GROMACS .gro file of C-alpha atoms in nm:
model
  478
    1MET     CA    1   2.702  -0.283   0.631
    2GLU     CA    2   2.955  -0.139   0.891
    3LEU     CA    3   2.796  -0.377   1.156
    4LEU     CA    4   2.905  -0.671   0.988
    5GLU     CA    5   3.261  -0.493   0.916
    6VAL     CA    6   3.315  -0.446   1.292
    7LEU     CA    7   3.213  -0.796   1.384
    8SER     CA    8   3.425  -0.968   1.101
    9GLY     CA    9   3.728  -0.745   1.174
   10SER     CA   10   3.697  -0.620   0.790
   11VAL     CA   11   3.668  -0.259   0.837
   12ASP     CA   12   3.733  -0.059   0.555
   13ASN     CA   13   3.709   0.293   0.623
   14ASP     CA   14   3.774   0.423   0.254
   15ALA     CA   15   3.504   0.215   0.107
   16ARG     CA   16   3.270   0.309   0.346
   17ASP     CA   17   3.349   0.677   0.298
   18GLU     CA   18   3.283   0.640  -0.058
   19LEU     CA   19   2.915   0.506  -0.021
   20TYR     CA   20   2.807   0.730   0.235
   21LYS     CA   21   2.912   1.047   0.030
   22GLU     CA   22   2.713   0.890  -0.261
   23LEU     CA   23   2.431   0.827  -0.045
   24LEU     CA   24   2.434   1.176   0.140
   25ARG     CA   25   2.452   1.378  -0.192
   26ASN     CA   26   2.158   1.178  -0.318
   27GLN     CA   27   1.984   1.277   0.000
   28PHE     CA   28   1.991   1.635  -0.104
   29HIS     CA   29   1.657   1.807   0.036
   30ASP     CA   30   1.472   1.869  -0.296
   31ILE     CA   31   1.586   1.504  -0.417
   32LEU     CA   32   1.394   1.320  -0.121
   33PRO     CA   33   1.039   1.497  -0.201
   34GLY     CA   34   1.053   1.473  -0.528
   35THR     CA   35   1.079   1.835  -0.600
   36CYS     CA   36   1.373   1.837  -0.853
   37LEU     CA   37   1.368   1.826  -1.222
   38PRO     CA   38   1.355   1.500  -1.414
   39LYS     CA   39   1.707   1.495  -1.527
   40VAL     CA   40   1.822   1.497  -1.150
   41TYR     CA   41   1.630   1.158  -1.090
   42GLU     CA   42   1.744   1.013  -1.427
   43ARG     CA   43   2.135   1.008  -1.235
   44THR     CA   44   1.983   0.979  -0.868
   45LEU     CA   45   1.804   0.643  -0.892
   46PRO     CA   46   2.093   0.430  -1.065
   47GLU     CA   47   2.317   0.599  -0.820
   48PHE     CA   48   2.087   0.479  -0.522
   49ARG     CA   49   2.082   0.127  -0.685
   50GLU     CA   50   2.468   0.118  -0.692
   51VAL     CA   51   2.503   0.243  -0.329
   52ILE     CA   52   2.254  -0.049  -0.221
   53ASP     CA   53   2.424  -0.325  -0.444
   54LYS     CA   54   2.780  -0.219  -0.317
   55ALA     CA   55   2.654  -0.194   0.045
   56ASN     CA   56   2.499  -0.577  -0.010
   57GLU     CA   57   2.793  -0.690  -0.149
   58ARG     CA   58   3.028  -0.577   0.125
   59SER     CA   59   2.792  -0.718   0.399
   60ALA     CA   60   2.788  -1.054   0.211
   61ALA     CA   61   3.158  -1.055   0.195
   62CYS     CA   62   3.160  -0.986   0.594
   63ALA     CA   63   2.917  -1.268   0.637
   64LYS     CA   64   3.123  -1.525   0.454
   65LYS     CA   65   3.454  -1.465   0.663
   66LEU     CA   66   3.201  -1.523   0.970
   67THR     CA   67   3.071  -1.864   0.816
   68LYS     CA   68   3.195  -2.194   0.974
   69ALA     CA   69   3.009  -2.435   0.768
   70ALA     CA   70   2.874  -2.411   0.415
   71ASN     CA   71   2.557  -2.603   0.464
   72GLY     CA   72   2.200  -2.436   0.562
   73ILE     CA   73   2.097  -2.073   0.583
   74SER     CA   74   2.175  -1.844   0.858
   75LEU     CA   75   1.969  -1.518   0.970
   76PHE     CA   76   2.133  -1.226   1.098
   77ASN     CA   77   1.982  -0.994   1.350
   78PRO     CA   78   2.116  -0.633   1.328
   79LEU     CA   79   1.922  -0.501   1.622
   80SER     CA   80   2.021  -0.415   1.965
   81PHE     CA   81   1.744  -0.630   2.114
   82ASP     CA   82   1.617  -0.986   2.017
   83PHE     CA   83   1.430  -1.009   1.716
   84ASN     CA   84   1.100  -1.211   1.768
   85GLY     CA   85   0.887  -1.231   1.451
   86VAL     CA   86   0.845  -1.363   1.113
   87ALA     CA   87   1.148  -1.360   0.890
   88VAL     CA   88   1.085  -1.401   0.488
   89LEU     CA   89   1.327  -1.588   0.271
   90ASP     CA   90   1.340  -1.580  -0.118
   91GLY     CA   91   1.220  -1.892  -0.302
   92ASN     CA   92   1.081  -2.199  -0.151
   93GLN     CA   93   1.324  -2.299   0.148
   94PRO     CA   94   1.270  -2.633   0.321
   95VAL     CA   95   1.295  -2.450   0.676
   96ALA     CA   96   1.139  -2.557   1.023
   97GLY     CA   97   0.794  -2.458   1.044
   98GLY     CA   98   0.828  -2.255   0.683
   99GLN     CA   99   0.540  -2.130   0.514
  100THR     CA  100   0.582  -2.115   0.101
  101TYR     CA  101   0.364  -1.830  -0.091
  102VAL     CA  102   0.377  -1.613  -0.386
  103ASP     CA  103   0.390  -1.231  -0.295
  104ASN     CA  104   0.207  -0.967  -0.517
  105GLU     CA  105   0.509  -0.905  -0.721
  106GLY     CA  106   0.479  -1.248  -0.834
  107HIS     CA  107   0.792  -1.385  -0.617
  108GLU     CA  108   0.818  -1.706  -0.433
  109LYS     CA  109   0.857  -1.662  -0.041
  110THR     CA  110   0.898  -1.853   0.238
  111ALA     CA  111   0.766  -1.712   0.602
  112VAL     CA  112   0.918  -1.856   0.908
  113ARG     CA  113   0.857  -1.753   1.304
  114VAL     CA  114   1.214  -1.723   1.430
  115THR     CA  115   1.392  -1.557   1.760
  116ILE     CA  116   1.688  -1.409   1.681
  117PRO     CA  117   1.950  -1.275   1.983
  118ALA     CA  118   2.044  -0.940   1.947
  119VAL     CA  119   2.338  -0.874   1.724
  120SER     CA  120   2.352  -1.234   1.633
  121ALA     CA  121   2.298  -1.487   1.404
  122VAL     CA  122   2.085  -1.822   1.412
  123PRO     CA  123   2.087  -2.120   1.171
  124VAL     CA  124   1.766  -2.204   1.000
  125ASN     CA  125   1.698  -2.555   0.882
  126GLY     CA  126   1.483  -2.865   0.872
  127THR     CA  127   1.148  -2.933   0.734
  128GLU     CA  128   0.881  -2.925   1.026
  129LYS     CA  129   0.533  -2.871   0.936
  130LYS     CA  130   0.244  -2.741   1.159
  131GLY     CA  131  -0.118  -2.685   1.102
  132SER     CA  132  -0.326  -2.371   1.055
  133PRO     CA  133  -0.444  -2.175   1.352
  134PHE     CA  134  -0.697  -1.981   1.148
  135ARG     CA  135  -1.034  -2.037   1.069
  136ALA     CA  136  -1.242  -1.861   0.798
  137ASP     CA  137  -1.595  -1.872   0.750
  138GLY     CA  138  -1.735  -1.622   0.475
  139ASN     CA  139  -1.641  -1.261   0.565
  140THR     CA  140  -1.535  -1.368   0.924
  141LEU     CA  141  -1.173  -1.488   1.018
  142GLU     CA  142  -1.089  -1.629   1.358
  143THR     CA  143  -0.709  -1.597   1.436
  144PRO     CA  144  -0.507  -1.708   1.758
  145LEU     CA  145  -0.527  -1.318   1.844
  146TYR     CA  146  -0.844  -1.146   1.680
  147THR     CA  147  -1.190  -1.210   1.537
  148VAL     CA  148  -1.206  -1.009   1.209
  149VAL     CA  149  -1.491  -0.913   1.019
  150PHE     CA  150  -1.432  -0.780   0.645
  151ASP     CA  151  -1.651  -0.574   0.460
  152GLU     CA  152  -1.767  -0.644   0.073
  153HIS     CA  153  -1.452  -0.397   0.004
  154GLY     CA  154  -1.218  -0.604   0.191
  155TYR     CA  155  -1.165  -0.377   0.477
  156ILE     CA  156  -1.192  -0.462   0.828
  157ASP     CA  157  -1.516  -0.368   0.961
  158SER     CA  158  -1.492  -0.490   1.301
  159LEU     CA  159  -1.155  -0.631   1.526
  160VAL     CA  160  -1.190  -0.773   1.837
  161ASP     CA  161  -0.877  -0.833   2.027
  162LYS     CA  162  -0.927  -1.127   2.203
  163ARG     CA  163  -0.646  -1.062   2.458
  164VAL     CA  164  -0.891  -0.814   2.622
  165GLY     CA  165  -1.228  -0.885   2.439
  166ARG     CA  166  -1.209  -0.498   2.282
  167GLU     CA  167  -1.323  -0.378   1.966
  168VAL     CA  168  -1.035  -0.178   1.789
  169LYS     CA  169  -1.255  -0.009   1.531
  170ARG     CA  170  -1.439   0.298   1.643
  171ALA     CA  171  -1.833   0.261   1.651
  172GLY     CA  172  -1.972   0.414   1.363
  173ALA     CA  173  -1.636   0.492   1.172
  174ALA     CA  174  -1.511   0.378   0.834
  175PRO     CA  175  -1.333   0.035   0.828
  176LEU     CA  176  -1.004  -0.026   0.933
  177GLY     CA  177  -0.751  -0.031   0.625
  178THR     CA  178  -0.985   0.167   0.418
  179LEU     CA  179  -0.793   0.320   0.103
  180TRP     CA  180  -0.915   0.698   0.051
  181PHE     CA  181  -0.821   0.844  -0.285
  182GLY     CA  182  -0.922   1.169  -0.433
  183GLU     CA  183  -0.762   1.522  -0.609
  184HIS     CA  184  -0.518   1.692  -0.444
  185LEU     CA  185  -0.428   2.051  -0.596
  186PRO     CA  186  -0.198   2.296  -0.402
  187VAL     CA  187  -0.247   2.656  -0.425
  188ILE     CA  188   0.124   2.745  -0.494
  189TYR     CA  189   0.377   2.469  -0.436
  190ASP     CA  190   0.307   2.157  -0.610
  191ASN     CA  191   0.532   1.887  -0.507
  192TRP     CA  192   0.608   2.062  -0.185
  193GLU     CA  193   0.277   2.081  -0.015
  194LEU     CA  194  -0.048   1.953   0.107
  195GLU     CA  195  -0.362   2.126   0.149
  196ASP     CA  196  -0.628   2.081   0.435
  197ASP     CA  197  -0.910   2.069   0.179
  198MET     CA  198  -0.780   1.711   0.068
  199PHE     CA  199  -0.994   1.563   0.346
  200ARG     CA  200  -1.302   1.706   0.177
  201LYS     CA  201  -1.215   1.539  -0.161
  202LEU     CA  202  -1.099   1.187  -0.044
  203VAL     CA  203  -1.325   0.896  -0.107
  204PRO     CA  204  -1.318   0.521  -0.014
  205VAL     CA  205  -1.201   0.317  -0.306
  206THR     CA  206  -1.452   0.056  -0.358
  207ALA     CA  207  -1.368  -0.092  -0.683
  208VAL     CA  208  -1.264  -0.447  -0.592
  209THR     CA  209  -1.180  -0.640  -0.913
  210SER     CA  210  -1.021  -0.956  -0.724
  211ARG     CA  211  -1.001  -1.108  -0.366
  212GLU     CA  212  -0.844  -1.436  -0.296
  213THR     CA  213  -0.665  -1.615   0.034
  214VAL     CA  214  -0.300  -1.655  -0.084
  215THR     CA  215  -0.181  -1.873   0.205
  216ASP     CA  216  -0.310  -2.027   0.516
  217GLY     CA  217  -0.045  -2.187   0.724
  218ALA     CA  218   0.119  -2.251   1.082
  219VAL     CA  219   0.292  -1.884   1.023
  220GLU     CA  220   0.048  -1.613   0.858
  221TYR     CA  221  -0.298  -1.603   0.699
  222ARG     CA  222  -0.280  -1.353   0.371
  223ILE     CA  223  -0.553  -1.215   0.176
  224ARG     CA  224  -0.532  -1.028  -0.165
  225THR     CA  225  -0.698  -0.782  -0.305
  226ALA     CA  226  -0.687  -0.601  -0.606
  227TYR     CA  227  -0.860  -0.247  -0.657
  228THR     CA  228  -0.881  -0.006  -0.910
  229LEU     CA  229  -0.816   0.356  -0.808
  230SER     CA  230  -0.921   0.556  -1.139
  231LYS     CA  231  -0.865   0.504  -1.494
  232HIS     CA  232  -0.473   0.500  -1.494
  233SER     CA  233  -0.412   0.323  -1.171
  234THR     CA  234  -0.445   0.019  -0.960
  235ALA     CA  235  -0.356  -0.115  -0.608
  236VAL     CA  236  -0.282  -0.490  -0.513
  237LEU     CA  237  -0.336  -0.506  -0.119
  238ASP     CA  238  -0.234  -0.841   0.071
  239THR     CA  239  -0.355  -0.807   0.406
  240VAL     CA  240  -0.161  -1.020   0.670
  241PHE     CA  241  -0.256  -1.196   0.986
  242TYR     CA  242   0.001  -1.354   1.193
  243ALA     CA  243  -0.045  -1.677   1.438
  244ASP     CA  244   0.171  -1.555   1.721
  245ASP     CA  245   0.223  -1.152   1.659
  246PRO     CA  246  -0.040  -0.889   1.708
  247ARG     CA  247   0.061  -0.670   1.422
  248ILE     CA  248  -0.145  -0.695   1.087
  249ASP     CA  249   0.062  -0.602   0.770
  250TYR     CA  250  -0.053  -0.438   0.474
  251GLU     CA  251   0.171  -0.499   0.186
  252LEU     CA  252   0.076  -0.272  -0.112
  253LYS     CA  253   0.151  -0.283  -0.470
  254LEU     CA  254   0.073   0.026  -0.638
  255ASP     CA  255   0.056   0.095  -1.017
  256TRP     CA  256   0.042   0.476  -1.009
  257ASN     CA  257  -0.035   0.720  -1.296
  258GLU     CA  258  -0.164   1.002  -1.150
  259ARG     CA  259  -0.164   1.400  -1.176
  260HIS     CA  260  -0.277   1.629  -0.869
  261ALA     CA  261  -0.392   1.282  -0.669
  262LEU     CA  262  -0.343   1.163  -0.324
  263LEU     CA  263  -0.399   0.829  -0.175
  264LYS     CA  264  -0.403   0.742   0.218
  265ALA     CA  265  -0.489   0.461   0.458
  266GLY     CA  266  -0.738   0.536   0.730
  267PHE     CA  267  -0.739   0.359   1.086
  268ASP     CA  268  -1.004   0.528   1.300
  269VAL     CA  269  -0.991   0.311   1.658
  270ASN     CA  270  -1.148   0.274   1.956
  271VAL     CA  271  -0.881   0.469   2.170
  272HIS     CA  272  -0.957   0.844   2.340
  273ALA     CA  273  -0.629   1.027   2.409
  274ALA     CA  274  -0.582   1.416   2.348
  275PHE     CA  275  -0.240   1.345   2.179
  276VAL     CA  276  -0.082   1.107   1.937
  277LYS     CA  277   0.289   1.013   1.946
  278ASN     CA  278   0.484   1.061   1.626
  279GLU     CA  279   0.812   0.915   1.611
  280ILE     CA  280   1.129   1.162   1.512
  281GLN     CA  281   1.480   1.087   1.476
  282PHE     CA  282   1.604   0.980   1.820
  283GLY     CA  283   1.275   1.036   2.009
  284HIS     CA  284   0.897   1.128   1.967
  285MET     CA  285   0.666   1.414   1.946
  286ASP     CA  286   0.323   1.446   2.110
  287ARG     CA  287   0.067   1.635   1.922
  288PRO     CA  288  -0.277   1.730   1.961
  289THR     CA  289  -0.569   1.503   1.828
  290THR     CA  290  -0.792   1.814   1.852
  291ARG     CA  291  -0.880   2.124   1.638
  292ASN     CA  292  -0.935   2.369   1.897
  293ASN     CA  293  -0.755   2.652   1.771
  294SER     CA  294  -0.546   2.788   1.442
  295ILE     CA  295  -0.210   2.646   1.588
  296GLU     CA  296  -0.377   2.297   1.604
  297ASP     CA  297  -0.567   2.303   1.278
  298ALA     CA  298  -0.208   2.356   1.100
  299LYS     CA  299  -0.106   2.011   1.249
  300PHE     CA  300  -0.371   1.851   0.975
  301GLU     CA  301  -0.078   1.650   0.849
  302VAL     CA  302   0.257   1.602   1.036
  303CYS     CA  303   0.537   1.401   1.003
  304ASN     CA  304   0.613   1.042   1.151
  305HIS     CA  305   0.919   0.851   1.095
  306LYS     CA  306   0.885   0.455   1.151
  307TRP     CA  307   0.544   0.504   1.385
  308SER     CA  308   0.262   0.688   1.511
  309ASP     CA  309   0.074   0.583   1.839
  310ILE     CA  310  -0.265   0.657   2.017
  311SER     CA  311  -0.275   0.545   2.377
  312GLU     CA  312  -0.493   0.528   2.675
  313SER     CA  313  -0.348   0.399   2.994
  314ARG     CA  314  -0.394   0.019   2.949
  315TYR     CA  315  -0.442  -0.002   2.557
  316GLY     CA  316  -0.347   0.182   2.246
  317VAL     CA  317  -0.294   0.113   1.854
  318ALA     CA  318   0.018   0.205   1.674
  319ILE     CA  319   0.067   0.268   1.272
  320LEU     CA  320   0.406   0.134   1.164
  321ASN     CA  321   0.564   0.199   0.832
  322ASP     CA  322   0.866   0.105   0.639
  323CYS     CA  323   0.884   0.422   0.395
  324LYS     CA  324   0.578   0.671   0.438
  325TYR     CA  325   0.635   0.961   0.667
  326GLY     CA  326   0.326   1.189   0.667
  327MET     CA  327   0.029   1.135   0.907
  328SER     CA  328  -0.248   1.307   0.979
  329ALA     CA  329  -0.436   1.260   1.316
  330LYS     CA  330  -0.790   1.388   1.404
  331GLU     CA  331  -0.951   1.238   1.756
  332SER     CA  332  -0.897   0.871   1.715
  333ASN     CA  333  -0.853   0.869   1.296
  334LEU     CA  334  -0.520   0.808   1.198
  335CYS     CA  335  -0.450   0.837   0.835
  336LEU     CA  336  -0.096   0.730   0.678
  337THR     CA  337  -0.031   0.911   0.322
  338LEU     CA  338   0.072   0.670   0.077
  339GLN     CA  339   0.124   0.855  -0.239
  340LYS     CA  340   0.101   1.194  -0.378
  341GLY     CA  341   0.095   1.307  -0.771
  342CYS     CA  342   0.201   1.632  -0.870
  343CYS     CA  343   0.351   1.789  -1.166
  344ARG     CA  344   0.603   2.080  -1.074
  345PRO     CA  345   0.906   2.071  -1.124
  346ASP     CA  346   0.890   1.711  -1.251
  347PRO     CA  347   0.594   1.649  -1.472
  348VAL     CA  348   0.593   1.242  -1.420
  349THR     CA  349   0.681   1.277  -1.009
  350ASP     CA  350   0.645   0.925  -0.870
  351VAL     CA  351   0.471   0.768  -1.208
  352GLY     CA  352   0.529   0.399  -1.203
  353VAL     CA  353   0.506   0.093  -0.964
  354HIS     CA  354   0.562   0.128  -0.602
  355THR     CA  355   0.573  -0.132  -0.306
  356MET     CA  356   0.543  -0.052   0.050
  357THR     CA  357   0.429  -0.234   0.400
  358TYR     CA  358   0.246  -0.057   0.677
  359SER     CA  359   0.098  -0.200   0.991
  360LEU     CA  360  -0.182  -0.168   1.251
  361LEU     CA  361  -0.079  -0.260   1.585
  362PRO     CA  362  -0.331  -0.260   1.855
  363HIS     CA  363  -0.106  -0.353   2.221
  364VAL     CA  364  -0.231  -0.424   2.561
  365GLY     CA  365  -0.091  -0.150   2.785
  366ALA     CA  366   0.007   0.211   2.748
  367PHE     CA  367   0.288   0.327   2.489
  368SER     CA  368   0.604   0.160   2.564
  369VAL     CA  369   0.938   0.096   2.389
  370GLU     CA  370   0.843  -0.284   2.400
  371ASN     CA  371   0.498  -0.237   2.252
  372VAL     CA  372   0.558   0.014   1.995
  373VAL     CA  373   0.917   0.131   1.920
  374ARG     CA  374   1.069  -0.233   1.897
  375PRO     CA  375   0.810  -0.357   1.670
  376ALA     CA  376   0.848  -0.050   1.452
  377TYR     CA  377   1.245  -0.122   1.400
  378MET     CA  378   1.158  -0.506   1.361
  379LEU     CA  379   0.947  -0.411   1.059
  380ASN     CA  380   1.195  -0.178   0.925
  381TYR     CA  381   1.516  -0.380   1.009
  382LYS     CA  382   1.449  -0.718   0.914
  383PRO     CA  383   1.686  -1.003   0.932
  384MET     CA  384   1.953  -1.065   0.691
  385VAL     CA  385   1.960  -1.389   0.540
  386PHE     CA  386   2.304  -1.544   0.461
  387PRO     CA  387   2.426  -1.868   0.319
  388GLY     CA  388   2.586  -2.130   0.530
  389ALA     CA  389   2.642  -2.142   0.938
  390VAL     CA  390   2.744  -1.782   1.032
  391GLU     CA  391   2.865  -1.737   1.379
  392VAL     CA  392   2.878  -1.405   1.520
  393PRO     CA  393   3.081  -1.298   1.819
  394ALA     CA  394   2.925  -1.102   2.113
  395LEU     CA  395   2.962  -0.722   2.051
  396PHE     CA  396   2.765  -0.573   2.326
  397ASP     CA  397   2.440  -0.624   2.546
  398MET     CA  398   2.240  -0.392   2.757
  399ASP     CA  399   2.019  -0.441   3.034
  400CYS     CA  400   1.756  -0.174   2.968
  401ASP     CA  401   1.492  -0.209   2.678
  402ASN     CA  402   1.431   0.137   2.669
  403ILE     CA  403   1.811   0.212   2.543
  404ILE     CA  404   1.837   0.134   2.146
  405CYS     CA  405   2.152   0.116   1.978
  406GLU     CA  406   2.088   0.312   1.659
  407ALA     CA  407   2.421   0.253   1.484
  408VAL     CA  408   2.771   0.062   1.525
  409LYS     CA  409   3.071   0.180   1.304
  410ALA     CA  410   3.415   0.185   1.325
  411ALA     CA  411   3.619   0.439   1.479
  412GLU     CA  412   3.749   0.708   1.286
  413ASP     CA  413   4.102   0.749   1.430
  414VAL     CA  414   4.155   0.466   1.654
  415PRO     CA  415   4.228   0.139   1.484
  416GLY     CA  416   4.035  -0.156   1.609
  417ALA     CA  417   3.794   0.036   1.801
  418PHE     CA  418   3.415   0.041   1.735
  419VAL     CA  419   3.175   0.340   1.821
  420LEU     CA  420   2.803   0.269   1.941
  421ARG     CA  421   2.542   0.545   1.927
  422LEU     CA  422   2.284   0.483   2.168
  423TYR     CA  423   1.959   0.664   2.310
  424GLU     CA  424   1.674   0.636   2.516
  425ALA     CA  425   1.364   0.612   2.344
  426GLU     CA  426   1.081   0.632   2.569
  427ARG     CA  427   1.130   0.956   2.755
  428ASN     CA  428   1.240   0.809   3.053
  429THR     CA  429   1.553   0.901   3.301
  430THR     CA  430   1.768   0.564   3.278
  431THR     CA  431   2.060   0.384   3.398
  432CYS     CA  432   2.185   0.136   3.188
  433ARG     CA  433   2.434  -0.094   3.196
  434VAL     CA  434   2.616  -0.202   2.884
  435THR     CA  435   2.809  -0.523   2.864
  436LEU     CA  436   3.123  -0.479   2.610
  437PRO     CA  437   3.292  -0.829   2.619
  438GLY     CA  438   3.679  -0.779   2.602
  439ALA     CA  439   3.671  -0.406   2.619
  440LYS     CA  440   3.984  -0.227   2.790
  441GLU     CA  441   3.879   0.105   2.796
  442VAL     CA  442   3.553   0.297   2.717
  443LEU     CA  443   3.529   0.654   2.600
  444ILE     CA  444   3.175   0.872   2.597
  445THR     CA  445   3.235   1.097   2.314
  446ASN     CA  446   3.028   1.354   2.119
  447MET     CA  447   2.917   1.288   1.778
  448LEU     CA  448   3.307   1.375   1.623
  449GLU     CA  449   3.431   1.104   1.859
  450GLU     CA  450   3.616   1.373   2.060
  451THR     CA  451   3.665   1.239   2.403
  452ILE     CA  452   3.437   1.371   2.691
  453GLU     CA  453   3.471   1.131   2.934
  454THR     CA  454   3.695   0.791   3.039
  455LEU     CA  455   3.531   0.504   3.167
  456SER     CA  456   3.684   0.218   3.299
  457PRO     CA  457   3.469  -0.142   3.249
  458GLU     CA  458   3.442  -0.367   3.565
  459ASN     CA  459   3.385  -0.705   3.450
  460ASP     CA  460   3.333  -0.568   3.120
  461THR     CA  461   3.067  -0.355   3.187
  462VAL     CA  462   3.003   0.011   3.197
  463THR     CA  463   2.721   0.192   3.381
  464LEU     CA  464   2.571   0.483   3.160
  465HIS     CA  465   2.308   0.753   3.314
  466PHE     CA  466   2.043   0.877   3.041
  467ARG     CA  467   1.821   1.195   3.047
  468PRO     CA  468   1.470   1.156   2.831
  469PHE     CA  469   1.593   1.111   2.461
  470GLU     CA  470   1.930   1.151   2.542
  471ILE     CA  471   2.194   1.033   2.288
  472LYS     CA  472   2.486   0.898   2.384
  473THR     CA  473   2.822   0.766   2.182
  474ILE     CA  474   3.044   0.560   2.305
  475LEU     CA  475   3.383   0.420   2.171
  476VAL     CA  476   3.498   0.110   2.267
  477LYS     CA  477   3.861  -0.003   2.263
  478LYS     CA  478   3.956  -0.377   2.279
   0.00000   0.00000   0.00000
């Protein structure tokens, strides 16, 4: 929202502060993990929805000020780097190369492959169609990037990466994407904790009630499989392969009605590494994949934000997600925690319908921002769709791909100025040139926007020096 306010010159700090205060109050540390009383959630969830609705309304109003023509549809990329991937539009849209399907919630969608420059918008128009590059034969699927063999339960029993001729699944391991379900009964803190005995109780979900190819076209190939988890819970899983993207998406709709149960998605991959990288805010941590001592044993479940990655020097596999932050990694087996049902203090914690997306991303080459971090951002920050032809003025540009702009906001105390929060995402010392069209003065500040250093732009460009994982805040006066 605030990025569009800065771009459109429609900054309203009072309205922004009202929304942020509402959001932050509802991110109290007991609310997020589900460890509050039921009455808290009766209030919190409607307030979250109201914040989201108001932010969307504000974004649409700002985009309207940037609209130069009423016809067509525009896609806005809020990221600080180019978006190269599949954008999804609501409804059946006559766009160039678009592919229409119905998602697992019953909504009609149109998928289209697009390239959108950083912090910019492009129009999407036309009716161009292309043939499908996918070929299915029984339990085998040929895509432009993979040869895929499914087992009888709809999971991937073999995944050969055609780019390097490499099998992604570890020999003898469970199929990729297997759902694991079972009892989970914490010893003391019901909603607060996981116990390491969960792995002995989880069993693969194999009760398939239906399986079908939903769409096969120029953009993607989508298979929908419905599973029964228990007498009370079901899952509908869309496995999505793309024509031009190595990412394999899993879009899960979960009808969850469990007490003391756990659901994970497992990916035991053909990669040998002593450590797995787990994203944290403004960086990542290396955690061991071994269990050689009590300290390593205690890391049976760890946090990850948008991604976790296990890599050799020339090949690796990442697991991306858009809302699930628990991960276990032992040797080459990465398991993402999808759902947990417990009863105290809220006896109906997480009961209901949930939707989530997680992804398997094999990548050629070692871990890098380009291979892992950027795709994870593209999964989480999808292009925003606005009616009409939206034109966005150039705000900034950077010449280093390992520097990410995490936030753009209006300056608190300097009218007309804006703030960029940048960080180095690959753990490398880096010198980066940042171009800021029309900038008269650039200040390096702390996070309270108090000046640390003043820079004089040369040809609208400043040079910034980053230590590994360093965060920098710059205030730009025009």
